[in-house]
């Protein structure tokens, strides 16, 4: 069944991936969203738009990011070869900058002067504040009060870059509430403001557009793995919060139907405890933040608070394309717990001399689990989506170390 | 049955005045108090009643209505109890139209077919689902039509002439014009802006036009009452409930009704 699908033809014109995606926003936002969709469509038809993106990717972000064979990690697992796609080496330390570069160039084309964005771990916020400094735009970042508390270094980085950081105090005071507040701000400031959504979720065209800006990850991997191994990988693994780094890696391989893809959600304290951020493993279809997708909800359709040690995965929804890929069984979605991710943090640090973001640790952890049951001629590519410097406080706290 | 909305607007026309639409969140601050408020609203001067279905993440609402939702949820409100509340109201009031207003997810989770059926049975007349624009409305329109319920659509300042026909294509009941830029509870629009907006809408539709521009005082009501077929008062009422935390149930009901009475619209 899935063999007959051409994945390049999704989403459709109205932003649907199967039953998922779409435009579930208030009429007050609808004309704005349509303008963004229209501007993006026009930009993709203009070759100079991609040229500009490529220029900044190469000279500012430092792309291509390396595809690194993690020899000691591979030896420890004793099975499939593990490659790490080093998105942590991008300028600002995560994959998020790919999207910010793309969207700021679009905002500039649209003549916008003020940029707003939400952030969870602060990685997207830093990436947005960075491009706003670079392109001289006013920048307001919405961030949950709880996240501000646990990601202080990133909050300070944003301020240094000239951004205003506004705490969201409603609800769980985390990422979902920051999105709520950013959307409210956008509706109130329609004329001059561009909302730079940070993940491949939300209303159309964001799931498509954010994905497109991140497909550079998968495209590079395709070329790099051929250069190093002269064949394509067998399995791709990436963590999923909103799902942007994962879809960026997966997308260029979706039509290579023999390649397996695994998205790793945050199981938090365990799926059975309900304290997790795993809508694809323990959620159901619903409507949140402008799109139909898997969400964490109670019997009355109220959104549940997500939990994860990594702020970047702490979201009760997921990008619509992942919901679709799950239902049609093109990708598999598993979940890794807080303590497993922390263990992997230490292992990767000691074995490879790389501090991975706690988000990315979820992906590496699962890759290590499956590598040992695979033969040594098989290849796993894991997206190391960000660096872990921002997480040292959290890790120290867990280890009982007072910094 | 959708006749109630139509009949009410026809009656208002005969009386030569605009209608007052009140908004409260169902279950705010608790089921009993909210029901008492609901029951007394028509006597106090509400011509149509909008009842909010509480939702955890109301992205189109400002602080006042966000907190009303939170209070209601904390007090155990859910979709089924919203419908129960309407049923109880209908035992004694067969005339006043009730429009449920909320976000899609609770309705989607309930099941749109079951919801449309149960809502009609409870005595609901129309539905405003804030985050379902015309682009996504078919899946709701079909079950609502089947159950004779109106789907009421929002039009805004940013809904341009090209887009308006799309919004009006399947609109039932009346047009809900949101004249404030932004979320509920934000700054009010000017009288002139409303006049222009209503005139523009009138070119495209024969349906009654209700205007929501976040009225806070009776003086504002008087100033704009004859500009549209109906005006909506929401956050100002909700704010009274918020400010009455320390009061008894009767006192809260009394305060709300006292305020609504000052808004009641007389004949021209």
XYZ file of C-alpha atoms in Angstrom:
671
model
C 0.000 0.000 0.000
C 2.633 2.549 1.051
C 4.728 1.459 -1.936
C 2.516 3.294 -4.369
C 2.806 6.675 -2.625
C 4.957 9.437 -4.062
C 5.906 11.295 -0.919
C 7.074 14.331 -2.836
C 3.486 15.194 -3.689
C 2.497 15.921 -0.075
C 1.003 18.023 1.376
C -1.820 18.865 -1.031
C -2.713 22.493 -1.850
C -4.639 22.917 1.394
C -1.813 21.556 3.487
C -3.191 18.079 4.132
C -1.127 14.959 4.703
C -3.886 12.379 4.445
C -6.402 13.512 7.072
C -3.744 15.472 8.986
C -2.552 19.062 8.755
C -4.746 21.781 7.309
C -5.635 25.276 8.444
C -7.385 25.069 11.820
C -7.036 28.700 12.827
C -9.407 31.539 13.617
C -10.596 33.785 10.804
C -8.509 36.578 12.352
C -5.374 34.576 11.467
C -6.549 33.024 8.240
C -5.763 35.915 5.872
C -2.258 36.184 7.402
C -1.574 32.496 7.016
C -2.722 32.564 3.413
C -0.383 35.481 2.743
C 2.557 33.531 4.135
C 1.580 30.485 2.044
C 1.328 32.636 -1.042
C 4.625 34.423 -0.395
C 6.376 31.105 0.160
C 4.974 29.612 -3.033
C 6.194 32.622 -4.998
C 9.617 32.466 -3.322
C 10.089 28.789 -4.188
C 9.505 29.636 -7.827
C 12.238 32.264 -7.732
C 15.697 30.636 -8.044
C 17.328 33.580 -6.263
C 15.485 32.613 -3.037
C 17.201 29.222 -2.852
C 20.501 30.837 -3.876
C 20.246 33.260 -0.963
C 19.473 30.409 1.430
C 22.422 28.394 0.087
C 24.707 31.382 0.507
C 23.869 31.794 4.191
C 23.908 28.038 4.798
C 27.454 27.825 3.472
C 29.030 31.039 4.699
C 27.076 31.790 7.877
C 25.758 28.484 9.238
C 28.793 26.492 8.188
C 27.072 23.883 6.070
C 27.434 21.147 5.089
C 27.560 19.747 8.598
C 29.748 16.632 8.864
C 28.411 13.094 8.745
C 30.624 11.478 11.327
C 31.241 7.764 11.791
C 30.976 7.212 15.552
C 33.535 4.438 15.776
C 33.720 4.005 19.527
C 29.958 4.166 19.938
C 29.634 1.548 17.188
C 32.215 -0.691 18.877
C 30.441 -0.412 22.199
C 27.156 -1.552 20.669
C 28.807 -4.247 18.561
C 26.510 -4.259 15.570
C 25.452 -1.818 12.885
C 27.662 1.156 12.065
C 26.400 4.342 13.710
C 26.847 7.636 11.881
C 26.037 10.962 13.509
C 24.804 13.854 11.403
C 26.463 16.738 13.191
C 23.751 19.424 13.222
C 25.197 20.386 16.609
C 28.091 21.968 14.729
C 25.894 24.492 12.951
C 26.146 28.117 13.985
C 24.029 28.546 17.162
C 24.417 24.860 17.954
C 21.405 23.105 16.490
C 19.440 22.337 13.338
C 17.032 25.186 14.164
C 19.123 27.785 12.280
C 18.253 26.151 8.914
C 14.634 27.130 9.379
C 15.391 30.597 10.746
C 17.558 31.481 7.764
C 14.845 30.345 5.370
C 12.037 32.152 7.161
C 13.875 35.420 7.756
C 14.619 35.617 4.043
C 10.919 35.080 3.407
C 9.922 37.706 6.006
C 12.307 40.129 4.342
C 10.670 39.467 0.972
C 7.293 40.136 2.577
C 8.530 43.492 3.858
C 8.064 42.625 7.545
C 9.959 44.531 10.232
C 9.088 42.680 13.406
C 9.653 38.988 14.078
C 7.950 36.985 16.811
C 8.601 33.361 17.717
C 8.023 30.756 20.397
C 10.750 28.673 21.918
C 10.963 25.627 24.175
C 14.581 24.768 24.960
C 15.599 28.154 23.652
C 17.414 26.759 20.611
C 14.863 28.127 18.175
C 14.688 31.385 20.123
C 18.450 31.790 19.859
C 18.360 30.962 16.156
C 15.618 33.555 15.585
C 17.354 36.212 17.695
C 20.517 35.505 15.706
C 18.973 36.025 12.282
C 17.094 39.075 13.555
C 20.418 40.591 14.603
C 21.875 39.671 11.224
C 18.993 41.183 9.259
C 18.313 44.086 11.635
C 14.765 43.194 12.624
C 12.899 43.696 15.876
C 12.616 40.387 17.727
C 10.195 39.203 20.419
C 10.520 35.641 21.742
C 7.722 33.977 23.714
C 8.947 31.390 26.168
C 7.221 29.444 28.937
C 8.121 30.703 32.403
C 9.114 27.151 33.414
C 11.417 26.858 30.409
C 12.968 30.252 31.117
C 13.900 28.936 34.542
C 15.590 25.782 33.242
C 17.265 27.283 30.169
C 18.830 30.406 31.629
C 21.948 30.441 29.423
C 19.818 30.463 26.258
C 17.578 33.204 27.651
C 20.628 35.350 28.256
C 21.986 34.579 24.782
C 18.735 35.785 23.236
C 18.891 39.004 25.220
C 22.515 39.559 24.227
C 21.407 39.212 20.608
C 18.907 42.016 21.122
C 15.697 40.031 21.528
C 12.972 40.691 24.046
C 12.024 37.491 25.884
C 8.408 37.442 27.081
C 7.460 34.819 29.662
C 4.266 32.813 29.078
C 2.700 32.087 32.417
C -0.585 30.469 31.446
C -1.300 26.725 31.453
C 1.826 24.627 31.924
C 4.043 27.668 31.200
C 5.995 25.662 28.607
C 6.226 25.481 24.824
C 2.513 25.070 24.059
C 1.661 28.160 26.075
C 4.414 30.131 24.369
C 2.831 29.168 21.019
C -0.593 30.303 22.279
C 0.815 33.686 23.268
C 2.792 34.126 20.050
C -0.347 33.439 17.995
C -2.264 35.981 20.086
C 0.443 38.562 19.459
C 0.413 37.843 15.722
C -3.327 38.434 15.427
C -2.954 41.753 17.236
C -0.050 42.963 15.083
C -0.983 41.805 11.626
C 0.581 44.523 9.550
C 4.255 44.559 10.417
C 4.795 41.214 12.134
C 5.966 37.847 10.868
C 5.518 34.760 13.056
C 8.568 32.540 12.685
C 7.185 29.192 13.722
C 9.956 26.944 14.989
C 8.926 23.449 14.078
C 7.279 21.516 11.274
C 3.888 21.712 13.001
C 1.116 24.325 13.251
C -1.133 25.461 10.411
C -0.220 25.131 6.740
C 2.208 26.281 5.291
C 4.468 25.865 8.341
C 4.702 22.049 8.373
C 5.699 22.110 4.700
C 7.870 25.214 4.757
C 9.816 24.368 7.920
C 10.334 20.851 6.580
C 11.614 22.184 3.268
C 14.223 24.378 4.977
C 15.453 21.378 6.984
C 15.601 18.894 4.098
C 19.153 20.126 3.593
C 19.953 17.678 6.421
C 18.709 14.638 4.513
C 20.076 15.831 1.192
C 23.555 16.197 2.633
C 23.356 12.802 4.338
C 22.436 11.179 1.045
C 25.518 12.566 -0.625
C 27.868 12.092 2.337
C 26.967 8.465 2.995
C 27.514 7.576 -0.657
C 30.944 9.217 -0.483
C 31.881 7.325 2.673
C 30.111 3.985 2.282
C 29.105 3.925 -1.363
C 25.566 2.967 -0.366
C 22.506 4.385 1.320
C 21.820 3.843 5.036
C 19.490 1.132 6.305
C 17.926 3.067 9.152
C 17.445 6.757 9.950
C 16.826 7.816 13.540
C 15.874 11.241 14.880
C 14.172 12.633 17.964
C 10.726 14.192 17.578
C 9.262 17.005 19.638
C 7.465 19.018 16.986
C 9.374 16.892 14.495
C 11.384 19.326 12.374
C 14.847 17.771 12.557
C 13.355 14.322 11.944
C 11.329 15.325 8.912
C 14.358 17.202 7.554
C 16.374 13.992 7.689
C 13.563 11.652 6.568
C 12.021 13.573 3.740
C 14.723 13.146 1.042
C 14.668 9.375 1.744
C 10.896 8.804 1.917
C 10.742 7.521 -1.644
C 13.638 5.105 -0.952
C 11.173 2.621 0.406
C 13.705 0.068 1.651
C 15.075 2.589 4.160
C 13.567 2.362 7.607
C 12.839 5.552 9.564
C 12.395 5.834 13.285
C 11.221 8.899 15.176
C 11.986 8.918 18.884
C 9.605 10.681 21.252
C 10.276 11.579 24.865
C 8.826 8.927 27.190
C 9.595 11.228 30.133
C 9.146 9.278 33.349
C 7.606 6.389 31.393
C 4.663 6.066 28.983
C 2.627 4.289 31.656
C 2.963 7.253 34.073
C 1.352 9.715 31.680
C 4.291 12.060 32.349
C 5.746 12.119 28.862
C 5.760 13.986 25.566
C 4.772 11.126 23.314
C 1.526 11.859 21.444
C 2.333 9.324 18.712
C 2.829 6.550 21.269
C 0.188 7.527 23.786
C -2.115 10.089 22.213
C -4.845 10.331 19.598
C -5.895 12.481 16.665
C -7.109 15.958 17.537
C -6.758 19.612 16.655
C -4.100 21.795 18.252
C -2.267 24.929 17.138
C -3.779 25.033 13.717
C -3.570 21.471 12.540
C -5.100 18.042 12.858
C -2.481 15.743 14.277
C -1.771 13.339 17.140
C -2.001 15.127 20.469
C -1.988 14.348 24.172
C -5.530 14.952 25.397
C -8.007 13.788 28.006
C -11.447 12.260 27.374
C -12.971 15.738 27.035
C -10.459 16.881 24.411
C -8.546 19.126 26.809
C -4.820 19.268 26.071
C -2.622 17.501 28.607
C 0.624 18.952 29.825
C 3.684 17.312 28.343
C 6.695 16.246 30.366
C 10.288 15.661 29.345
C 13.704 16.347 30.788
C 14.511 18.023 27.494
C 12.580 21.242 27.023
C 12.839 20.926 23.241
C 10.720 17.763 23.216
C 8.251 19.018 25.784
C 5.251 19.441 23.500
C 1.855 17.654 23.534
C 1.490 17.777 19.737
C 3.542 16.727 16.726
C 3.987 17.830 13.134
C 1.136 16.616 10.931
C 3.396 14.810 8.459
C 4.647 12.517 11.220
C 1.068 11.629 12.186
C 0.456 10.638 8.607
C 3.727 8.698 8.256
C 2.803 6.795 11.409
C -0.695 5.891 10.209
C 0.498 4.661 6.819
C 3.385 2.889 8.543
C 6.092 4.573 6.519
C 7.872 5.549 9.727
C 7.964 3.981 13.146
C 7.723 5.991 16.356
C 9.192 4.807 19.621
C 9.835 6.539 22.947
C 12.877 6.885 25.207
C 12.746 7.827 28.893
C 14.455 10.713 30.699
C 16.937 8.450 32.493
C 17.856 6.573 29.315
C 18.547 9.871 27.567
C 20.724 11.010 30.472
C 22.702 7.757 30.384
C 23.280 8.256 26.669
C 24.426 11.814 27.333
C 27.291 10.477 29.459
C 28.114 7.671 27.032
C 28.345 9.873 23.960
C 30.341 12.468 25.880
C 32.874 9.923 27.145
C 33.107 7.764 24.041
C 33.080 10.376 21.316
C 33.972 13.638 23.035
C 30.681 15.141 21.926
C 28.156 16.742 24.280
C 24.828 15.998 22.606
C 21.653 17.947 23.390
C 19.322 15.957 25.650
C 16.807 16.031 22.793
C 19.286 14.304 20.474
C 20.232 11.831 23.235
C 16.760 10.298 22.850
C 17.602 9.441 19.248
C 21.107 8.157 19.966
C 19.773 6.052 22.831
C 17.342 4.243 20.556
C 19.961 3.838 17.830
C 22.257 2.128 20.344
C 19.425 -0.217 21.344
C 18.816 -1.406 17.801
C 22.439 -1.315 16.580
C 23.440 -4.298 18.655
C 20.780 -6.475 17.056
C 21.923 -5.588 13.544
C 24.847 -6.960 11.570
C 28.011 -4.905 11.056
C 27.312 -4.335 7.359
C 24.231 -2.290 8.234
C 24.268 1.485 8.635
C 22.276 3.687 11.000
C 22.305 7.463 10.584
C 21.284 9.389 13.694
C 20.537 13.073 13.572
C 22.546 14.742 16.307
C 20.222 17.709 16.170
C 21.902 19.948 18.734
C 24.736 20.374 21.151
C 24.344 19.762 24.863
C 26.135 22.732 26.383
C 22.746 24.269 27.206
C 21.871 21.134 29.215
C 24.837 20.911 31.568
C 22.845 22.508 34.406
C 20.081 19.930 34.033
C 22.562 17.070 33.851
C 24.489 18.345 36.887
C 21.259 18.582 38.861
C 20.390 15.002 37.933
C 23.861 13.821 38.969
C 23.545 15.717 42.246
C 26.436 18.016 41.368
C 26.292 21.612 42.549
C 27.910 23.841 39.912
C -34.190 23.915 15.521
C -32.694 26.888 13.760
C -36.000 28.773 13.636
C -35.221 30.343 17.004
C -32.372 32.498 15.670
C -34.399 33.547 12.641
C -37.492 34.281 14.716
C -35.560 36.321 17.232
C -33.985 38.549 14.592
C -37.359 39.004 12.897
C -38.935 39.989 16.219
C -36.096 42.464 16.871
C -36.654 43.981 13.497
C -40.334 44.441 14.253
C -39.468 46.082 17.553
C -37.094 48.343 15.683
C -34.033 47.654 17.790
C -30.780 45.740 17.811
C -30.275 42.641 19.888
C -27.962 42.101 22.813
C -25.860 38.930 22.688
C -24.171 37.984 25.928
C -21.193 35.680 26.240
C -20.359 33.648 29.317
C -18.266 30.517 29.633
C -20.330 27.480 30.600
C -19.367 26.337 34.067
C -17.688 29.588 35.105
C -17.092 29.751 38.033
C -18.985 26.474 38.600
C -21.916 24.588 37.088
C -24.615 25.826 39.491
C -23.716 29.509 39.395
C -23.249 29.435 35.648
C -26.661 27.801 35.184
C -28.340 30.408 37.401
C -26.735 33.180 35.358
C -27.833 31.501 32.140
C -31.438 31.127 33.323
C -31.707 34.800 34.297
C -29.986 36.326 31.254
C -33.109 36.654 29.050
C -34.993 38.536 31.764
C -32.030 40.854 32.260
C -32.038 41.787 28.591
C -30.066 39.200 26.631
C -31.774 38.602 23.294
C -29.445 35.821 22.209
C -27.068 33.832 24.373
C -23.574 32.712 23.546
C -22.265 30.016 25.808
C -18.581 29.165 25.731
C -17.365 25.576 25.743
C -14.257 25.735 27.950
C -10.945 24.707 26.375
C -7.467 24.396 27.824
C -5.740 26.308 25.010
C -7.992 29.127 23.755
C -5.567 30.813 21.341
C -7.987 33.449 20.070
C -8.894 34.668 23.542
C -7.344 37.185 25.884
C -6.673 36.809 29.565
C -10.261 37.239 30.815
C -11.743 34.408 28.764
C -8.652 32.199 29.149
C -9.118 32.389 32.887
C -12.862 31.796 32.639
C -12.066 28.571 30.762
C -9.581 27.565 33.435
C -12.075 28.220 36.240
C -14.747 26.177 34.474
C -12.421 23.255 33.754
C -11.142 23.250 37.296
C -14.759 23.075 38.493
C -15.259 19.926 36.393
C -16.905 21.296 33.257
C -16.858 19.237 30.086
C -18.709 19.122 26.762
C -21.396 16.784 28.020
C -22.179 19.031 30.975
C -22.346 22.070 28.684
C -25.097 20.269 26.782
C -26.780 19.281 30.071
C -26.798 22.939 31.044
C -28.542 23.880 27.809
C -31.142 21.124 28.323
C -31.996 22.443 31.779
C -32.228 25.999 30.412
C -34.581 24.823 27.652
C -37.066 23.369 30.163
C -38.246 26.909 30.902
C -37.160 28.918 27.874
C -38.205 27.807 24.419
C -37.522 31.094 22.658
C -34.072 32.501 23.429
C -31.528 31.263 20.915
C -28.440 29.582 22.327
C -25.198 29.556 20.399
C -22.320 27.460 21.622
C -18.906 28.944 21.028
C -15.624 27.171 21.440
C -12.632 25.460 19.898
C -12.698 22.418 17.712
C -10.806 19.847 19.721
C -13.357 19.161 22.488
C -16.092 18.826 19.837
C -13.860 16.658 17.639
C -13.051 14.403 20.574
C -16.753 14.100 21.443
C -17.351 13.135 17.803
C -18.881 15.645 15.416
C -21.883 13.480 14.519
C -22.717 12.667 18.121
C -22.134 16.282 19.118
C -24.459 17.690 16.450
C -27.165 15.213 17.406
C -26.847 15.780 21.159
C -26.557 19.550 20.805
C -29.738 19.708 18.736
C -31.504 17.514 21.266
C -30.365 19.731 24.140
C -31.831 22.796 22.442
C -28.761 24.436 20.936
C -29.416 26.596 17.865
C -26.032 27.411 16.435
C -22.352 26.773 16.725
C -19.311 29.002 16.442
C -16.088 27.050 16.290
C -13.351 29.616 16.417
C -10.567 27.533 14.876
C -12.555 26.054 11.998
C -12.395 28.487 9.066
C -14.439 27.900 5.886
C -11.500 25.964 4.400
C -11.978 23.165 6.939
C -15.689 23.503 7.687
C -17.253 20.774 5.535
C -16.759 18.022 8.089
C -18.740 20.073 10.623
C -21.283 21.590 8.277
C -22.611 18.243 7.116
C -23.599 16.890 10.557
C -24.824 20.324 11.696
C -27.094 20.697 8.678
C -28.403 17.205 9.194
C -29.473 18.274 12.683
C -30.826 21.692 11.695
C -28.097 23.597 13.489
C -26.584 26.795 12.119
C -22.873 27.097 11.641
C -22.022 30.697 12.350
C -18.871 32.083 10.776
C -16.591 34.865 11.852
C -15.655 37.771 9.627
C -12.887 40.169 10.611
C -11.209 43.354 9.519
C -8.676 41.254 7.647
C -11.328 39.257 5.774
C -11.049 41.144 2.484
C -13.587 41.410 -0.322
C -12.038 38.510 -2.144
C -12.348 36.268 0.890
C -15.770 37.362 2.188
C -17.858 35.314 -0.269
C -15.954 32.212 0.803
C -16.740 32.919 4.456
C -20.403 33.585 3.695
C -20.903 30.621 1.397
C -22.182 28.263 4.078
C -22.901 30.736 6.844
C -26.080 30.223 8.850
C -27.892 32.154 11.585
C -26.022 35.438 11.505
C -22.596 36.815 10.698
C -20.307 37.284 13.643
C -18.139 40.281 12.915
C -15.056 40.588 15.104
C -14.110 44.224 14.867
C -11.153 44.209 17.208
C -7.697 43.569 15.875
C -6.444 40.729 17.939
C -7.768 38.616 20.716
C -10.841 39.084 22.861
C -10.467 41.780 25.460
C -8.159 43.915 23.311
C -8.711 47.535 22.309
C -12.130 48.516 20.945
C -12.707 49.639 17.386
C -14.102 53.062 16.595
C -17.734 53.736 15.758
C -16.851 54.814 12.244
C -14.854 51.674 11.628
C -17.857 49.588 12.652
C -20.189 51.568 10.432
C -17.922 51.016 7.443
C -17.498 47.346 8.224
C -21.214 46.659 8.553
C -21.863 48.490 5.296
C -19.253 46.338 3.563
C -20.702 43.093 4.933
C -24.211 44.187 3.998
C -23.196 44.204 0.344
C -22.533 40.487 0.514
C -25.181 39.059 2.804
C -28.808 39.257 3.885
C -28.051 37.487 7.173
C -28.222 39.546 10.373
C -24.870 41.016 11.400
C -23.676 40.802 14.984
C -20.699 42.899 15.983
C -18.198 42.011 18.657
C -15.891 44.866 19.453
C -15.407 44.285 23.111
C -17.908 46.628 24.633
C -17.176 47.396 28.238
C -19.749 50.020 29.261
C -23.492 50.693 28.824
C -22.517 54.007 27.211
C -20.705 52.133 24.456
C -23.771 49.954 23.942
C -25.978 53.005 23.457
C -23.495 54.533 21.046
C -23.404 51.594 18.686
C -26.651 49.746 19.328
C -28.213 50.803 16.052
C -25.140 50.220 13.880
C -25.679 46.468 13.596
C -28.443 43.888 14.037
C -26.922 42.735 17.286
C -23.976 43.485 19.499
C -21.952 41.076 21.572
C -20.744 41.686 25.108
C -18.267 39.108 26.380
C -15.122 39.877 28.315
C -16.810 42.599 30.382
C -19.322 40.085 31.797
C -16.668 37.433 32.309
C -14.543 39.975 34.141
C -17.322 40.488 36.691
C -17.283 36.793 37.502
C -13.505 36.915 37.820
C -13.695 39.856 40.210
C -16.339 38.167 42.376
C -14.266 35.233 43.594
C -14.963 35.997 47.243
C -18.715 36.361 46.833
C -21.498 33.835 47.297
C -23.258 32.185 44.377
C -26.313 34.461 44.692
C -24.163 37.559 44.896
C -22.233 36.624 41.734
C -25.467 35.942 39.832
C -26.874 39.246 41.103
C -23.838 41.243 40.051
C -23.775 39.763 36.551
C -27.484 40.386 36.017
C -27.269 43.911 37.350
C -24.581 44.626 34.754
C -26.459 42.955 31.905
C -29.554 45.006 32.749
C -27.578 48.194 32.180
C -26.692 46.906 28.717
C -30.214 45.940 27.682
C -31.176 47.613 24.437
C -34.431 49.597 24.334
C -36.544 50.394 21.343
C -35.194 53.201 19.195
